[in-house]
Amino acid sequence: MSDSFGPIEQAIPSHPHHRSGWIEVICGPMFSGKTEELIRRLRRAQIARQPVAIFKPVLDNRFSTDHLVSHSDITMRSKTVSTAAEILDQVGDAQVLGIDEAQFFGSDLVAVCRYLADHGKRVIIAGLDQDYRGVPFEPVPELLAEAEYITKTLAICVKCGAPANRSQRISSSSERVLVGAQDRYEARCRACFEAPE
Ligand code: ADP
Ligand code: ZN
């Protein structure tokens, strides 16, 4: 993995005082409030007049192409990008960066986030830590290793009410990426989760 992104590098102004940035990861299953928490942190930064840029992958077009939308319908304007490297193109002079649905970016996202944090940015990433089988969902596990701050959010198990850390797929598809919400997934705890064959 390279730390160099060629001409894109020059597009990102380095912090005048060479102060380092950092990485925050918010991870957990579906419906656990990752997007809500990401929006909460970004709104606080905006209130403090810090320039903010928000990105989501083109794949996640469930509700809107130009907003993050939580399952509770909280929204915030965002930019849609098709690759992690494209984030570097669009950072501009933002100081605080939000990235949602990290699991839909490839492993390039790790180098992109490292580069941004090394260049003084506060990078806040939200994403699923496990896929529908309960298997670690790259690149989120690697981002956890890279991050300074980690928050694990939990949903409420729809079967028993316990804290839920799994996303149960309730449709029969076996594609790893199957975008959907309550129609295709539900939050389940460890005991109620049924791993697919
Ligand atoms: P995530 O980004 O983790 O998928 P969101 O931030 O989009 O989560 O949505 C969280 C919201 O989802 C909650 O505030 C609640 O309104 C709703 N929700 C739906 N199902 C559940 C559940 N089983 N447990 C908790 N919240 C749920
Ligand atoms: Zn349960």
Short mmCIF file of C-alpha atoms and ligand atoms in Angstrom, two decimals:
data_model
loop_
_atom_site.label_atom_id
_atom_site.label_comp_id
_atom_site.label_asym_id
_atom_site.label_seq_id
_atom_site.Cartn_x
_atom_site.Cartn_y
_atom_site.Cartn_z
CA MET A 1 0.00 0.00 0.00
CA SER A 2 1.35 3.39 -0.96
CA ASP A 3 1.03 6.66 0.89
CA SER A 4 1.37 8.56 -2.37
CA PHE A 5 -1.55 9.62 -4.53
CA GLY A 6 0.42 11.47 -7.21
CA PRO A 7 -1.08 14.76 -8.36
CA ILE A 8 -3.98 14.49 -5.90
CA GLU A 9 -1.49 15.00 -3.10
CA GLN A 10 -0.87 18.55 -4.16
CA ALA A 11 -4.60 19.27 -3.98
CA ILE A 12 -4.62 18.87 -0.20
CA PRO A 13 -3.10 21.78 1.65
CA SER A 14 -1.08 20.61 4.59
CA HIS A 15 -1.93 21.98 7.96
CA PRO A 16 0.00 25.19 8.54
CA HIS A 17 1.35 24.00 11.87
CA HIS A 18 1.95 20.40 10.77
CA ARG A 19 -0.33 19.33 13.56
CA SER A 20 -1.49 15.79 12.96
CA GLY A 21 -5.12 14.86 12.49
CA TRP A 22 -6.74 11.64 13.67
CA ILE A 23 -9.18 8.90 12.76
CA GLU A 24 -12.46 8.08 14.53
CA VAL A 25 -14.39 4.92 13.62
CA ILE A 26 -18.06 4.35 14.45
CA CYS A 27 -18.94 0.70 13.77
CA GLY A 28 -21.68 -1.77 14.55
CA PRO A 29 -24.60 -3.57 12.86
CA MET A 30 -27.39 -2.05 10.84
CA PHE A 31 -29.91 0.14 12.72
CA SER A 32 -27.42 0.77 15.54
CA GLY A 33 -27.23 4.53 14.98
CA LYS A 34 -23.90 4.80 13.15
CA THR A 35 -25.21 7.40 10.68
CA GLU A 36 -26.98 9.33 13.46
CA GLU A 37 -23.76 9.45 15.47
CA LEU A 38 -21.73 10.48 12.43
CA ILE A 39 -24.20 13.30 11.70
CA ARG A 40 -24.16 14.38 15.36
CA ARG A 41 -20.37 14.77 15.36
CA LEU A 42 -20.34 16.56 12.01
CA ARG A 43 -23.08 19.00 13.07
CA ARG A 44 -21.12 19.94 16.17
CA ALA A 45 -18.07 20.64 14.01
CA GLN A 46 -20.22 22.81 11.69
CA ILE A 47 -21.60 24.75 14.64
CA ALA A 48 -18.01 25.46 15.66
CA ARG A 49 -17.45 26.76 12.08
CA GLN A 50 -14.99 24.06 11.15
CA PRO A 51 -15.17 23.33 7.41
CA VAL A 52 -16.78 19.90 6.96
CA ALA A 53 -16.98 17.56 3.94
CA ILE A 54 -19.14 14.43 3.94
CA PHE A 55 -18.80 11.46 1.61
CA LYS A 56 -20.69 8.31 0.86
CA PRO A 57 -20.12 5.62 -1.77
CA VAL A 58 -22.14 5.62 -4.97
CA LEU A 59 -23.38 2.14 -4.10
CA ASP A 60 -25.44 3.37 -1.19
CA ASN A 61 -28.16 5.14 -3.15
CA ARG A 62 -31.00 3.88 -0.98
CA PHE A 63 -32.53 7.19 -0.04
CA SER A 64 -30.70 10.02 -1.72
CA THR A 65 -27.62 10.69 -3.82
CA ASP A 66 -26.73 13.96 -2.13
CA HIS A 67 -27.60 13.39 1.53
CA LEU A 68 -26.78 10.98 4.31
CA VAL A 69 -30.10 9.68 5.59
CA SER A 70 -30.35 7.69 8.82
CA HIS A 71 -32.98 5.03 9.43
CA SER A 72 -34.66 7.58 11.65
CA ASP A 73 -34.72 10.10 8.75
CA ILE A 74 -32.08 12.48 10.06
CA THR A 75 -30.33 13.90 7.01
CA MET A 76 -27.19 15.82 6.13
CA ARG A 77 -25.88 16.96 2.78
CA SER A 78 -23.12 14.72 1.36
CA LYS A 79 -21.03 14.10 -1.73
CA THR A 80 -21.25 10.78 -3.54
CA VAL A 81 -17.96 9.27 -4.70
CA SER A 82 -17.28 6.10 -6.66
CA THR A 83 -13.83 5.33 -5.23
CA ALA A 84 -11.95 6.11 -2.03
CA ALA A 85 -9.29 8.03 -4.00
CA GLU A 86 -11.99 10.39 -5.26
CA ILE A 87 -12.43 11.60 -1.68
CA LEU A 88 -8.96 13.15 -1.89
CA ASP A 89 -10.03 15.10 -4.99
CA GLN A 90 -13.01 16.59 -3.22
CA VAL A 91 -11.66 17.39 0.22
CA GLY A 92 -10.93 21.02 -0.64
CA ASP A 93 -10.17 22.98 2.52
CA ALA A 94 -12.38 20.87 4.78
CA GLN A 95 -10.85 20.21 8.17
CA VAL A 96 -13.34 17.60 9.35
CA LEU A 97 -14.28 14.71 7.04
CA GLY A 98 -17.19 12.33 7.43
CA ILE A 99 -17.32 9.06 5.51
CA ASP A 100 -20.41 6.83 5.75
CA GLU A 101 -20.88 3.20 4.67
CA ALA A 102 -17.14 2.55 4.81
CA GLN A 103 -17.69 -1.14 4.06
CA PHE A 104 -18.65 -0.29 0.48
CA PHE A 105 -15.25 1.26 -0.25
CA GLY A 106 -12.39 -1.10 -1.01
CA SER A 107 -9.25 -1.43 1.06
CA ASP A 108 -7.96 1.78 -0.60
CA LEU A 109 -10.00 3.61 2.02
CA VAL A 110 -7.41 2.74 4.69
CA ALA A 111 -4.56 4.49 2.85
CA VAL A 112 -6.82 7.45 2.00
CA CYS A 113 -7.84 7.92 5.65
CA ARG A 114 -4.27 7.51 6.83
CA TYR A 115 -3.12 10.12 4.33
CA LEU A 116 -5.82 12.58 5.41
CA ALA A 117 -5.12 12.09 9.13
CA ASP A 118 -1.38 12.45 8.51
CA HIS A 119 -2.15 15.77 6.83
CA GLY A 120 -4.03 17.27 9.74
CA LYS A 121 -7.61 16.20 9.04
CA ARG A 122 -10.09 14.85 11.57
CA VAL A 123 -11.51 11.81 9.75
CA ILE A 124 -14.75 10.29 11.07
CA ILE A 125 -15.75 7.01 9.48
CA ALA A 126 -18.97 5.02 9.96
CA GLY A 127 -19.47 1.49 8.68
CA LEU A 128 -20.53 -2.09 9.29
CA ASP A 129 -17.94 -4.15 11.12
CA GLN A 130 -19.57 -7.46 10.12
CA ASP A 131 -21.35 -8.66 7.01
CA TYR A 132 -24.67 -10.56 7.01
CA ARG A 133 -22.83 -13.78 7.94
CA GLY A 134 -21.14 -12.17 10.94
CA VAL A 135 -17.78 -12.14 9.12
CA PRO A 136 -15.51 -9.06 9.55
CA PHE A 137 -16.30 -6.62 6.74
CA GLU A 138 -13.16 -5.06 5.25
CA PRO A 139 -11.92 -2.39 5.31
CA VAL A 140 -13.59 -1.55 8.65
CA PRO A 141 -11.50 -3.98 10.78
CA GLU A 142 -8.31 -2.52 9.34
CA LEU A 143 -9.57 0.99 10.01
CA LEU A 144 -10.15 0.01 13.63
CA ALA A 145 -6.47 -0.87 13.88
CA GLU A 146 -5.52 2.48 12.35
CA ALA A 147 -7.96 4.64 14.37
CA GLU A 148 -7.28 6.76 17.45
CA TYR A 149 -10.92 6.56 18.60
CA ILE A 150 -13.41 3.72 18.24
CA THR A 151 -17.12 3.68 19.04
CA LYS A 152 -19.13 0.48 18.78
CA THR A 153 -22.83 1.11 18.44
CA LEU A 154 -25.46 -1.55 19.14
CA ALA A 155 -29.06 -1.87 17.97
CA ILE A 156 -31.88 -3.59 19.85
CA CYS A 157 -32.54 -7.22 18.96
CA VAL A 158 -35.96 -7.41 17.33
CA LYS A 159 -36.44 -10.95 18.69
CA CYS A 160 -35.56 -10.56 22.37
CA GLY A 161 -34.65 -6.95 23.14
CA ALA A 162 -31.01 -7.64 24.02
CA PRO A 163 -28.22 -5.42 22.66
CA ALA A 164 -27.80 -6.43 19.00
CA ASN A 165 -24.44 -6.59 17.25
CA ARG A 166 -25.49 -8.55 14.15
CA SER A 167 -27.33 -7.70 10.94
CA GLN A 168 -29.65 -10.59 10.09
CA ARG A 169 -30.48 -10.81 6.41
CA ILE A 170 -34.13 -11.74 6.03
CA SER A 171 -34.09 -12.15 2.25
CA SER A 172 -32.47 -15.19 0.68
CA SER A 173 -29.75 -13.56 -1.46
CA SER A 174 -26.15 -14.63 -0.86
CA GLU A 175 -24.42 -11.61 -2.41
CA ARG A 176 -22.15 -9.96 0.11
CA VAL A 177 -23.38 -6.53 -0.89
CA LEU A 178 -27.16 -6.32 -0.94
CA VAL A 179 -28.31 -2.81 -0.22
CA GLY A 180 -31.54 -2.54 1.74
CA ALA A 181 -33.10 -1.58 5.04
CA GLN A 182 -35.94 -3.02 7.12
CA ASP A 183 -37.13 -4.90 4.03
CA ARG A 184 -33.97 -7.01 3.91
CA TYR A 185 -32.29 -6.88 7.32
CA GLU A 186 -33.09 -6.83 10.99
CA ALA A 187 -31.00 -6.26 14.10
CA ARG A 188 -30.31 -9.42 16.13
CA CYS A 189 -28.27 -10.22 19.20
CA ARG A 190 -25.61 -12.93 19.35
CA ALA A 191 -28.11 -15.53 20.60
CA CYS A 192 -30.89 -14.78 18.12
CA PHE A 193 -28.62 -14.40 15.07
CA GLU A 194 -28.88 -17.30 12.64
CA ALA A 195 -25.79 -17.55 10.43
CA PRO A 196 -26.73 -18.31 6.84
CA GLU A 197 -25.55 -21.67 5.40
P1 ADP B 1 -27.08 2.70 11.08
O1 ADP B 1 -26.33 3.81 10.37
O2 ADP B 1 -26.27 2.05 12.17
O3 ADP B 1 -27.71 1.69 10.16
P2 ADP B 1 -29.03 4.77 11.60
O4 ADP B 1 -28.28 5.88 12.29
O5 ADP B 1 -29.28 4.93 10.11
O6 ADP B 1 -28.29 3.38 11.89
O7 ADP B 1 -30.46 4.54 12.27
C1 ADP B 1 -30.62 4.34 13.65
C2 ADP B 1 -32.12 4.36 13.90
O8 ADP B 1 -32.70 3.16 13.38
C3 ADP B 1 -32.57 4.36 15.33
O9 ADP B 1 -32.52 5.64 15.91
C4 ADP B 1 -34.01 3.87 15.20
O10 ADP B 1 -34.87 4.94 14.86
C5 ADP B 1 -33.96 2.97 13.99
N1 ADP B 1 -34.07 1.52 14.26
C6 ADP B 1 -34.70 0.64 13.45
N2 ADP B 1 -34.61 -0.62 13.95
C7 ADP B 1 -33.92 -0.55 15.10
C8 ADP B 1 -33.48 -1.52 16.08
N3 ADP B 1 -33.79 -2.82 15.96
N4 ADP B 1 -32.78 -1.08 17.14
C9 ADP B 1 -32.50 0.24 17.27
N5 ADP B 1 -32.87 1.19 16.40
C10 ADP B 1 -33.57 0.82 15.32
ZN ZN B 2 -32.00 -11.53 20.66
#
